[in-house]
Coordinates of C-alpha atoms in Angstrom, one line a residue:
M26 CA 14.1 29.6 9.0
N27 CA 15.2 28.8 12.5
E28 CA 16.9 25.5 13.4
I29 CA 13.8 24.0 15.1
N30 CA 11.5 24.7 12.2
T31 CA 14.1 23.4 9.7
T32 CA 14.3 20.1 11.7
F33 CA 10.5 19.8 11.8
L34 CA 10.5 20.0 8.0
R35 CA 12.8 17.0 7.9
L36 CA 10.7 14.7 10.1
S37 CA 9.9 11.4 8.4
K38 CA 6.2 11.1 7.4
R39 CA 6.4 7.4 6.7
A40 CA 8.1 4.7 8.9
E41 CA 9.3 2.6 5.9
T42 CA 11.4 5.5 4.6
K43 CA 13.8 5.3 7.5
D44 CA 16.2 2.7 8.7
N45 CA 15.5 0.4 11.6
S46 CA 17.7 2.2 14.1
Y47 CA 15.8 5.5 13.5
L48 CA 12.5 3.7 14.0
V49 CA 13.7 2.1 17.2
N50 CA 15.0 5.4 18.6
T51 CA 11.9 7.4 17.7
F52 CA 9.2 4.9 18.9
V53 CA 6.8 6.2 21.6
N54 CA 5.0 3.5 23.4
V55 CA 1.2 3.9 23.5
G56 CA 0.2 3.0 27.0
P57 CA 0.6 -0.8 27.4
L58 CA 0.9 -1.4 23.7
F59 CA 4.4 -2.8 23.6
T60 CA 3.8 -5.0 26.7
I61 CA 0.7 -6.5 25.0
L62 CA 2.4 -6.9 21.6
S63 CA 5.4 -8.6 23.0
N64 CA 3.5 -11.5 24.5
R65 CA 3.2 -14.7 22.6
D66 CA -0.5 -14.6 21.9
H67 CA -1.7 -14.3 18.3
E68 CA -3.0 -10.8 17.9
I69 CA -4.3 -8.1 15.5
L70 CA -3.3 -4.5 15.9
Y71 CA -5.9 -2.2 14.3
G72 CA -5.4 1.4 13.1
R73 CA -5.9 3.5 10.1
R74 CA -3.0 4.6 7.9
G75 CA -0.6 6.8 9.7
T76 CA -1.4 5.7 13.2
G77 CA 1.9 4.0 13.7
K78 CA 1.3 0.3 13.1
T79 CA 4.4 -0.2 11.0
H80 CA 6.5 1.8 13.4
A81 CA 5.3 -0.4 16.3
F82 CA 6.1 -3.6 14.4
A83 CA 9.6 -2.3 13.6
Y84 CA 10.3 -1.6 17.3
L85 CA 8.7 -4.9 18.4
G86 CA 10.8 -6.9 15.8
N87 CA 14.0 -5.2 16.8
S88 CA 13.4 -6.0 20.5
L89 CA 12.6 -9.7 19.8
K90 CA 15.7 -10.1 17.7
N91 CA 17.8 -8.7 20.5
E92 CA 16.4 -11.5 22.7
G93 CA 17.5 -14.1 20.2
D94 CA 14.2 -14.9 18.5
I95 CA 13.6 -15.1 14.7
V96 CA 11.4 -12.4 13.4
I97 CA 9.9 -12.5 9.8
N98 CA 8.5 -9.1 8.8
V99 CA 6.0 -9.7 6.0
D100 CA 5.1 -6.5 4.1
L101 CA 2.1 -7.7 2.2
R102 CA 2.5 -4.9 -0.3
T103 CA 5.6 -6.8 -1.6
I104 CA 4.1 -10.3 -1.8
G105 CA 3.7 -11.6 -5.3
S106 CA 5.4 -10.8 -8.6
N107 CA 2.9 -12.4 -11.0
G108 CA 1.7 -9.3 -12.8
G109 CA -1.0 -8.3 -10.4
I110 CA -2.6 -11.7 -10.3
F111 CA -4.1 -11.1 -6.9
S112 CA -6.1 -8.0 -8.1
D113 CA -7.1 -9.5 -11.5
S114 CA -10.8 -10.1 -10.9
S115 CA -11.1 -11.8 -14.4
L116 CA -9.2 -14.8 -13.0
P117 CA -10.9 -17.5 -10.9
I118 CA -10.7 -16.6 -7.2
T119 CA -9.3 -20.1 -6.5
Q120 CA -6.4 -19.4 -8.8
R121 CA -5.7 -15.9 -7.3
A122 CA -6.0 -17.2 -3.7
T123 CA -3.8 -20.2 -4.2
R124 CA -1.1 -18.1 -5.8
L125 CA -1.3 -15.7 -2.8
L126 CA -0.9 -18.5 -0.3
I127 CA 2.1 -20.0 -2.1
D128 CA 3.8 -16.6 -2.4
T129 CA 3.2 -15.8 1.2
L130 CA 4.6 -19.2 2.4
T131 CA 7.5 -18.8 0.1
Y132 CA 8.3 -15.4 1.7
V133 CA 8.1 -16.9 5.2
I134 CA 10.3 -19.9 4.4
D135 CA 12.9 -17.6 2.6
G136 CA 12.9 -15.3 5.7
I137 CA 13.6 -18.2 8.1
I138 CA 16.4 -19.6 5.9
D139 CA 17.9 -16.1 5.5
E140 CA 17.9 -15.7 9.3
V141 CA 19.6 -19.1 9.7
I142 CA 22.3 -18.3 7.1
S143 CA 23.0 -14.8 8.3
D144 CA 23.4 -15.8 12.0
Q145 CA 27.0 -15.4 13.2
S146 CA 26.7 -17.5 16.3
D147 CA 26.6 -20.9 14.7
K148 CA 23.7 -21.9 16.8
Y149 CA 21.8 -23.2 13.8
D150 CA 22.7 -26.4 11.9
L151 CA 22.0 -25.7 8.3
S152 CA 22.3 -29.4 7.4
I153 CA 19.3 -30.1 9.5
I154 CA 17.3 -27.0 8.5
S155 CA 17.7 -27.3 4.8
P156 CA 16.0 -30.7 4.4
L157 CA 13.1 -29.3 6.4
A158 CA 12.9 -26.3 4.1
D159 CA 12.9 -28.7 1.2
S160 CA 9.9 -30.6 2.6
L161 CA 8.1 -27.3 3.0
W162 CA 8.8 -26.5 -0.6
E163 CA 7.4 -29.9 -1.7
A164 CA 4.2 -29.3 0.4
I165 CA 3.4 -26.0 -1.3
T166 CA 4.6 -26.6 -4.9
E167 CA 2.8 -29.7 -5.9
I168 CA 0.9 -29.3 -9.2
I169 CA -2.1 -31.5 -9.9
V170 CA -4.7 -31.7 -12.7
G171 CA -7.9 -30.1 -11.6
G172 CA -11.2 -29.4 -13.4
N173 CA -11.2 -30.7 -16.9
I174 CA -7.8 -30.8 -18.4
E175 CA -7.6 -31.2 -22.2
I176 CA -6.2 -34.6 -23.0
E177 CA -6.2 -36.4 -26.4
T178 CA -5.5 -40.1 -26.8
D179 CA -4.9 -41.7 -30.2
K180 CA -5.3 -45.5 -30.6
T181 CA -4.4 -47.2 -34.0
S182 CA -4.5 -51.0 -34.9
N183 CA -3.5 -52.6 -38.2
R184 CA -4.2 -56.2 -39.6
T185 CA -2.9 -57.7 -42.8
E186 CA -4.0 -61.1 -44.4
N187 CA -2.2 -62.8 -47.4
K188 CA -3.7 -65.8 -49.3
E189 CA -2.7 -67.3 -52.7
I190 CA -5.4 -69.1 -54.8
G191 CA -4.7 -70.7 -58.3
T192 CA -3.9 -74.0 -60.4
S193 CA -0.9 -74.9 -62.4
L194 CA 0.0 -77.9 -64.6
N195 CA 3.6 -79.1 -65.0
I196 CA 4.4 -81.5 -67.8
S197 CA 7.7 -83.2 -68.0
L198 CA 8.8 -86.0 -70.3
K199 CA 10.6 -87.7 -67.4
N200 CA 8.3 -86.9 -64.5
P201 CA 4.8 -85.8 -65.5
S202 CA 2.9 -84.2 -62.6
L203 CA 0.0 -82.0 -61.8
D204 CA 0.6 -79.1 -59.3
L205 CA -2.4 -77.4 -57.7
S206 CA -1.5 -74.2 -55.7
D207 CA -3.2 -71.0 -54.5
K208 CA -1.9 -68.1 -56.7
S209 CA -4.1 -65.1 -55.9
V210 CA -3.1 -62.6 -53.0
K211 CA -5.6 -60.9 -50.7
S212 CA -4.5 -58.2 -48.2
D213 CA -6.7 -56.3 -45.7
N214 CA -5.4 -53.3 -43.6
V215 CA -7.6 -52.5 -40.6
S216 CA -6.9 -49.1 -38.8
K217 CA -8.8 -47.9 -35.8
T218 CA -8.3 -44.5 -34.0
E219 CA -9.9 -43.4 -30.7
K220 CA -9.7 -39.9 -29.1
V221 CA -10.6 -38.9 -25.6
K222 CA -10.8 -35.2 -24.9
R223 CA -11.3 -33.3 -21.6
Q224 CA -10.8 -29.6 -20.9
G225 CA -9.7 -27.5 -17.9
V226 CA -6.8 -25.9 -16.1
E227 CA -3.9 -27.0 -13.9
H228 CA -3.9 -25.6 -10.4
H229 CA -1.8 -25.8 -7.2
R230 CA -2.9 -27.7 -4.2
I231 CA -1.4 -27.1 -0.8
H232 CA -1.3 -29.8 1.8
F233 CA -2.1 -27.9 5.0
S234 CA -1.2 -30.8 7.2
S235 CA 2.2 -31.2 5.6
V236 CA 2.9 -27.5 5.9
F237 CA 1.9 -27.5 9.5
K238 CA 4.1 -30.5 10.4
S239 CA 7.1 -29.2 8.5
L240 CA 6.8 -25.8 10.2
Q241 CA 6.4 -27.4 13.6
L242 CA 9.4 -29.6 13.1
M243 CA 11.5 -26.6 11.9
S244 CA 10.6 -24.5 14.9
Q245 CA 11.5 -27.4 17.2
K246 CA 14.9 -27.9 15.5
L247 CA 15.7 -24.2 15.5
A248 CA 15.0 -24.2 19.3
V249 CA 14.0 -20.5 19.2
H250 CA 10.6 -18.8 19.0
I251 CA 9.5 -17.6 15.5
W252 CA 7.5 -14.4 15.2
I253 CA 5.7 -13.6 11.9
L254 CA 4.6 -10.0 11.6
F255 CA 2.1 -9.4 8.8
D256 CA 2.0 -5.7 8.0
E257 CA -0.2 -3.8 5.5
W258 CA -2.9 -6.5 5.6
A259 CA -5.3 -4.0 3.8
E260 CA -3.2 -4.4 0.7
I261 CA -4.6 -7.9 0.1
P262 CA -8.0 -7.7 -1.8
Q263 CA -10.8 -8.3 0.7
E264 CA -12.2 -11.3 -1.2
L265 CA -8.8 -13.1 -0.8
Q266 CA -8.2 -12.3 2.8
P267 CA -10.3 -15.2 4.2
Y268 CA -8.1 -17.7 2.2
L269 CA -4.9 -16.2 3.6
S270 CA -6.5 -16.3 7.0
E271 CA -7.4 -19.9 6.6
L272 CA -3.8 -20.7 5.7
I273 CA -2.6 -18.9 8.8
R274 CA -5.2 -20.7 10.9
R275 CA -4.4 -24.2 9.7
T276 CA -0.6 -24.1 9.4
I277 CA 0.7 -21.4 11.8
L278 CA -1.7 -20.7 14.6
P279 CA -1.6 -24.3 16.0
N280 CA 2.2 -24.2 16.2
T281 CA 3.4 -23.4 19.8
G282 CA 6.8 -22.3 18.5
I283 CA 5.3 -19.6 16.2
T284 CA 3.5 -16.3 17.0
V285 CA 1.5 -14.3 14.5
K286 CA 0.8 -10.6 14.7
I287 CA -1.3 -8.8 12.1
A288 CA -1.4 -5.0 11.5
A289 CA -4.7 -4.1 9.8
I290 CA -7.2 -1.4 9.1
E291 CA -10.5 -2.5 10.6
Q292 CA -12.7 -1.2 7.8
R293 CA -10.6 -3.0 5.2
T294 CA -10.3 -6.4 7.0
N295 CA -12.3 -9.5 6.1
L296 CA -10.9 -12.4 8.1
S297 CA -13.5 -15.1 7.3
L298 CA -16.4 -16.2 5.1
F299 CA -18.8 -19.1 5.0
D300 CA -18.9 -21.4 2.0
A301 CA -21.9 -23.1 0.4
N302 CA -21.9 -25.7 3.2
H303 CA -22.0 -23.0 5.9
T304 CA -18.4 -23.9 6.9
R305 CA -16.2 -21.1 8.1
I306 CA -13.1 -20.3 6.0
G307 CA -10.6 -18.1 7.8
I308 CA -9.9 -16.7 11.2
E309 CA -12.6 -16.1 13.9
E310 CA -11.6 -13.0 15.8
G311 CA -11.8 -13.6 19.5
A312 CA -11.6 -17.4 19.2
D313 CA -8.6 -17.9 16.9
I314 CA -6.9 -14.5 17.4
S315 CA -7.4 -11.6 19.7
T316 CA -7.3 -7.8 19.2
S317 CA -4.6 -6.1 21.2
Q318 CA -5.4 -2.4 20.8
N319 CA -7.1 -0.1 18.3
L320 CA -4.8 2.9 17.7
D321 CA -7.7 4.8 16.2
E322 CA -9.2 5.4 19.6
Y323 CA -6.2 5.7 21.8
M324 CA -4.6 9.1 20.9
V325 CA -7.6 11.2 19.9
F326 CA -7.7 14.5 21.8
D327 CA -11.4 14.4 22.7
N328 CA -11.0 10.9 24.2
D329 CA -8.3 11.7 26.7
E330 CA -6.7 15.1 26.5
G331 CA -3.8 14.4 28.9
K332 CA -2.8 11.1 27.3
S333 CA -3.0 12.6 23.8
L334 CA -0.9 15.7 24.8
E335 CA 1.8 13.5 26.4
F336 CA 2.0 11.1 23.5
F337 CA 2.5 13.9 20.8
K338 CA 4.9 15.8 23.0
E339 CA 7.2 12.7 23.3
L340 CA 6.6 11.9 19.6
L341 CA 8.0 15.3 18.5
F342 CA 10.9 15.1 20.9
H343 CA 12.0 11.6 19.8
H344 CA 11.7 12.4 16.1
F345 CA 13.5 15.7 16.6
N346 CA 16.4 14.1 18.4
G347 CA 16.5 11.3 15.8
I348 CA 17.4 14.0 13.2
N349 CA 19.1 16.7 15.2
D350 CA 20.7 15.8 18.5
S351 CA 23.0 18.9 18.5
A352 CA 20.3 21.5 19.3
N353 CA 20.7 21.2 23.0
I354 CA 17.0 20.4 23.6
I355 CA 16.8 19.1 27.2
D356 CA 13.5 17.2 27.1
S357 CA 10.1 17.2 25.4
N358 CA 8.8 20.2 27.5
D359 CA 11.9 22.2 26.5
L360 CA 11.2 21.5 22.8
I361 CA 7.5 22.5 23.1
N362 CA 8.4 25.8 24.9
R363 CA 11.0 26.7 22.3
A364 CA 8.9 25.6 19.2
F365 CA 5.4 27.0 20.0
T366 CA 4.3 30.5 21.1
Q367 CA 2.3 29.2 24.0
S368 CA 1.0 25.9 25.5
N369 CA -2.5 26.5 23.9
T370 CA -0.9 26.5 20.5
F371 CA 0.6 23.0 21.1
H372 CA -2.8 21.9 22.4
E373 CA -4.4 23.2 19.2
F374 CA -1.8 21.3 17.2
V375 CA -2.7 18.0 19.0
R376 CA -6.4 18.6 18.5
A377 CA -5.8 19.3 14.8
S378 CA -3.9 16.1 14.4
E379 CA -6.9 14.0 15.5
G380 CA -4.8 11.3 17.0
V381 CA -2.9 10.4 13.7
P382 CA 0.9 10.8 13.9
R383 CA 1.3 11.1 10.1
D384 CA -1.2 13.9 9.9
A385 CA 0.5 15.6 12.9
I386 CA 3.9 15.6 11.1
N387 CA 2.4 16.9 7.9
I388 CA 0.5 19.7 9.7
L389 CA 3.7 20.5 11.7
G390 CA 5.8 20.8 8.5
I391 CA 3.4 23.2 6.9
A392 CA 3.1 25.3 10.1
A393 CA 6.9 25.4 10.4
T394 CA 7.1 26.8 6.9
K395 CA 4.6 29.4 7.7
A396 CA 6.4 30.4 10.9
S397 CA 9.8 30.6 9.2
D398 CA 12.2 32.0 11.7
S399 CA 9.6 32.6 14.4
K400 CA 7.9 30.3 16.9
I401 CA 4.8 28.4 15.6
S402 CA 1.7 30.4 16.4
M403 CA -2.0 29.6 16.7
D404 CA -2.6 31.1 13.2
N405 CA 0.2 28.9 11.8
I406 CA -1.4 25.8 13.1
R407 CA -4.9 26.6 11.9
N408 CA -3.7 27.6 8.4
A409 CA -1.6 24.5 8.2
A410 CA -4.6 22.3 9.3
R411 CA -6.7 23.9 6.6
I412 CA -4.1 23.4 3.9
W413 CA -3.4 19.8 4.9
F414 CA -7.2 18.9 5.0
S415 CA -7.7 20.4 1.6
R416 CA -4.5 18.9 0.1
G417 CA -4.3 15.5 1.8
K418 CA -7.9 14.6 2.6
E419 CA -10.7 16.5 0.9
K420 CA -9.1 16.2 -2.5
A421 CA -8.8 12.4 -2.1
I422 CA -12.4 11.8 -1.1
S423 CA -13.7 14.1 -3.9
T424 CA -13.1 11.2 -6.3
N425 CA -16.0 9.4 -4.5
E426 CA -19.0 11.6 -5.2
N427 CA -21.4 9.9 -2.7
A428 CA -18.8 9.9 0.1
F429 CA -18.0 13.6 -0.6
N430 CA -21.7 14.5 -0.5
L431 CA -22.2 12.6 2.7
L432 CA -19.4 14.5 4.4
Q433 CA -21.0 17.8 3.2
W434 CA -24.4 16.6 4.6
I435 CA -22.8 15.6 8.0
R436 CA -21.0 18.9 8.2
D437 CA -24.2 20.9 7.6
K438 CA -26.2 18.7 10.1
V439 CA -23.7 18.5 12.9
I440 CA -21.7 21.7 12.7
G441 CA -24.3 23.9 10.9
E442 CA -27.5 23.0 12.7
R443 CA -26.3 21.6 16.0
N444 CA -23.1 23.6 16.7
S445 CA -21.3 20.4 17.5
R446 CA -18.3 18.6 16.1
A447 CA -19.4 15.0 16.8
F448 CA -22.4 12.7 16.1
L449 CA -23.6 9.3 17.2
L450 CA -24.4 6.2 15.1
R451 CA -25.9 2.9 16.3
T452 CA -23.2 0.3 16.9
N453 CA -25.0 -2.2 14.8
H454 CA -25.3 0.1 11.9
K455 CA -22.7 -0.6 9.2
D456 CA -22.5 1.9 6.3
P457 CA -19.9 1.6 3.6
L458 CA -19.7 5.4 3.1
I459 CA -19.1 6.0 6.8
D460 CA -16.4 3.4 6.7
Y461 CA -14.9 5.1 3.6
L462 CA -14.9 8.5 5.4
F463 CA -13.4 7.0 8.5
D464 CA -10.7 5.3 6.5
A465 CA -9.9 8.6 4.8
R466 CA -9.5 10.2 8.2
V467 CA -12.1 12.9 7.7
I468 CA -14.2 11.5 10.5
H469 CA -12.8 9.8 13.6
M470 CA -14.3 7.3 16.1
I471 CA -13.6 8.5 19.6
K472 CA -15.8 6.4 21.8
E473 CA -17.7 3.1 21.5
N474 CA -20.8 1.9 23.3
V475 CA -22.2 5.2 24.5
S476 CA -25.8 4.9 25.7
G477 CA -28.7 7.1 26.8
K478 CA -31.0 6.5 29.7
D479 CA -34.0 7.2 27.5
E480 CA -33.2 4.3 25.3
P481 CA -32.3 1.3 27.4
G482 CA -30.2 -1.3 25.6
A483 CA -29.4 1.0 22.6
R484 CA -25.7 1.6 22.1
Y485 CA -23.9 4.1 19.9
N486 CA -20.5 4.9 18.6
V487 CA -19.3 8.5 18.8
Y488 CA -17.7 10.0 15.7
S489 CA -16.0 13.4 15.5
I490 CA -15.6 15.5 12.4
D491 CA -12.1 16.3 11.3
Y492 CA -10.6 19.5 12.6
G493 CA -10.1 20.6 9.0
C494 CA -13.9 20.6 8.4
Y495 CA -14.5 23.5 10.8
V496 CA -11.2 25.3 11.3
D497 CA -12.5 28.2 9.1
L498 CA -15.2 28.7 11.7
M499 CA -12.9 29.1 14.7
N500 CA -13.3 32.5 16.4
T501 CA -16.6 33.0 14.7
N502 CA -20.2 32.7 16.1
N503 CA -20.6 29.5 14.0
A504 CA -17.7 27.7 15.7
P505 CA -18.7 24.4 17.4
K506 CA -19.7 24.8 21.0
G507 CA -18.6 21.3 22.1
L508 CA -18.3 17.7 21.1
F509 CA -22.0 17.0 21.1
E510 CA -25.2 17.9 23.0
A511 CA -26.6 15.7 25.7
T512 CA -28.5 15.9 29.0
E513 CA -26.8 15.0 32.3
Q514 CA -28.1 12.3 34.5
D515 CA -29.3 14.7 37.3
S516 CA -30.3 17.6 35.2
E517 CA -32.9 18.6 32.6
N518 CA -30.6 21.1 31.0
S519 CA -28.8 20.3 27.8
I520 CA -25.0 20.7 27.9
Y521 CA -22.2 20.4 25.3
V522 CA -20.0 17.4 26.2
D523 CA -16.3 17.7 25.9
V524 CA -15.2 14.2 26.8
P525 CA -17.8 11.4 26.1
R526 CA -18.8 9.1 29.0
N527 CA -20.4 5.7 28.7
D528 CA -24.0 6.9 29.3
Y529 CA -26.1 10.0 29.6
R530 CA -29.6 10.8 30.5
A531 CA -30.5 11.8 26.9
I532 CA -28.4 11.9 23.7
R533 CA -31.2 12.3 21.2
R534 CA -29.9 15.5 19.8
A535 CA -26.5 13.9 19.0
I536 CA -27.8 10.9 17.0
L537 CA -27.5 11.1 13.3
D538 CA -30.1 9.4 11.1
L539 CA -28.4 8.5 7.8
S540 CA -31.7 7.5 6.2
E541 CA -32.4 11.3 5.7
F542 CA -29.3 11.5 3.6
Y543 CA -30.1 8.5 1.4
E544 CA -33.7 9.7 0.9
N545 CA -32.3 12.9 -0.5
V546 CA -29.9 11.1 -2.7
A547 CA -32.6 8.8 -4.1

C-alpha cells in the first residue's frame, strides 16, 4: 500500500480520540462558523453525529483559552455516576432531573476551580474564589424533607399514688394512748403512648437565585469571561432536557460574565415543556438562545457543490498533515491529484460522503484499502460507499422494523418510480420515523422552505436519499436522473433539478405523501 493510502487509513474517525493539538491543527472552518461561535451570544450548534460539532468546540475552546478566558467543556456523556439514574424510568422524573442538575453544576464548579488552581500566572486569588465555591456548594446540596417522610413519635407518661389506711392501739402502763394511722398502700401507674406516622422520600432542592448570585459574584471576582460548552446534548434523555435547560436559563444565561454554547442533534433536542399550569419550563429557542448554524445543511454536495468540494479538500489535507507531514504534499490540490485518479473521482467521493465528515473518513479508509498501492478510482469509491452504507448505516436501522420498511418504501417511490434521489415533505409535517432515518444519516435535509407556484403559501423541506441507497444503480438505466423533478417558472416542461432553489412553478411530482406508507402498514 502506498504512503498516501496508508495515511488515509490512519485518519481519526472521532474527534475525542485525538489530543487537543491535533484537533486544533486539523480544524476546517465552515464558512463563518468560527466567527459566529466566538461571539458572546448564547447559541446552539446543530448537527447530526459526525458533522464536526465536537471538533468545532475543541477548536473554539482552545482559541478562547489562548485569549485568557476560562473554558469549561462539559461532555454530557460523562455527567453522573449514580448507576444510570438519569435513564432509569422507574424513578420519579423529579428525582432523576434534580440529580442531573446537581451533577451538572458540580462539574461546572469543579471545572472553574481546576482552572483557577492550574493557572500559572497568579492572576486568581484562591482565598477569594474558594468561599464563593463553598457558597455554590451550599446552594446545590441542601437536602429537605419532601412528600410524606415516615416519622414515628413515641410519647409516654407515668403517675404513681401512695396512700396508707389503717388503725392501731398502743397500750402502755406508763403512757396509755390510742394511735390512729393509715396503713394500706395504693399505687397507680398510668402510661400513655402516641405515634405519628408520615411516609415519603427525601429530595434535593436547588435555590436558583442563590446559584445565580454565587455564579455572578464568582465571574466578577475572576475578572475574566467564562465559557461553558455543553457537548453531546443528545445523551441526556429527552424528558430530562427541559429541566437542565431551565437550570441553564435561570442560573447561567442572565450572567453577563458567562456564555453558553450547546452542541445538539436537532431531532433529539427537547429544550422546553409546559407544566400543568401552562408555564414554560426550559429554554425558548430564539428568545433565550439563538441557533448559530446547522451543519447538516452546510456541507451537502447537492446544496452547494463548490463549497462542499472546497471543505472536504481542506479536511483531507489538514488531517493528512496532522498525521504525516513528511510526504512533501504541497497543498490540498496536490494531495487530491496524487490520491485520486481524476477530479471526478474526488467529486464522487464528496457526493458519497453526503456532507458528513465522519462518513467521508470511513469511506476513504475503505477505498484506500481497495486501491492498495494505486490511486483511488471511481470503482473504489463506489464499492467503499456501498460497503460503508451496508456496514455502518443499513445494519443499524434494520433493528427498527418500521424505519427500515419506510426507507425501502421511499427508495421504491423516489428512485424506482421517479428516477430521482430526493423528495419533498411539508415543513409542518413532523414524523418520528423520518427523524429517525435522518438521525441515522440515510436521508439528508438539503434545503428548507422550498415552494411551488401552484400552491401559494405551502412550504416544503427537501430530503435526499443517501448515496449508498442507489450506488448499485450507477451506470445503469435505473440510475437517478437528478435530484427531483420540477417545472421551471417560464416553461411547461419538466426538468430534473440538480441544485434546489427556493421556488418553482410546480413541484407536485417531488412531494412524498407518507399517508400512503402508513395505510399499507395498517
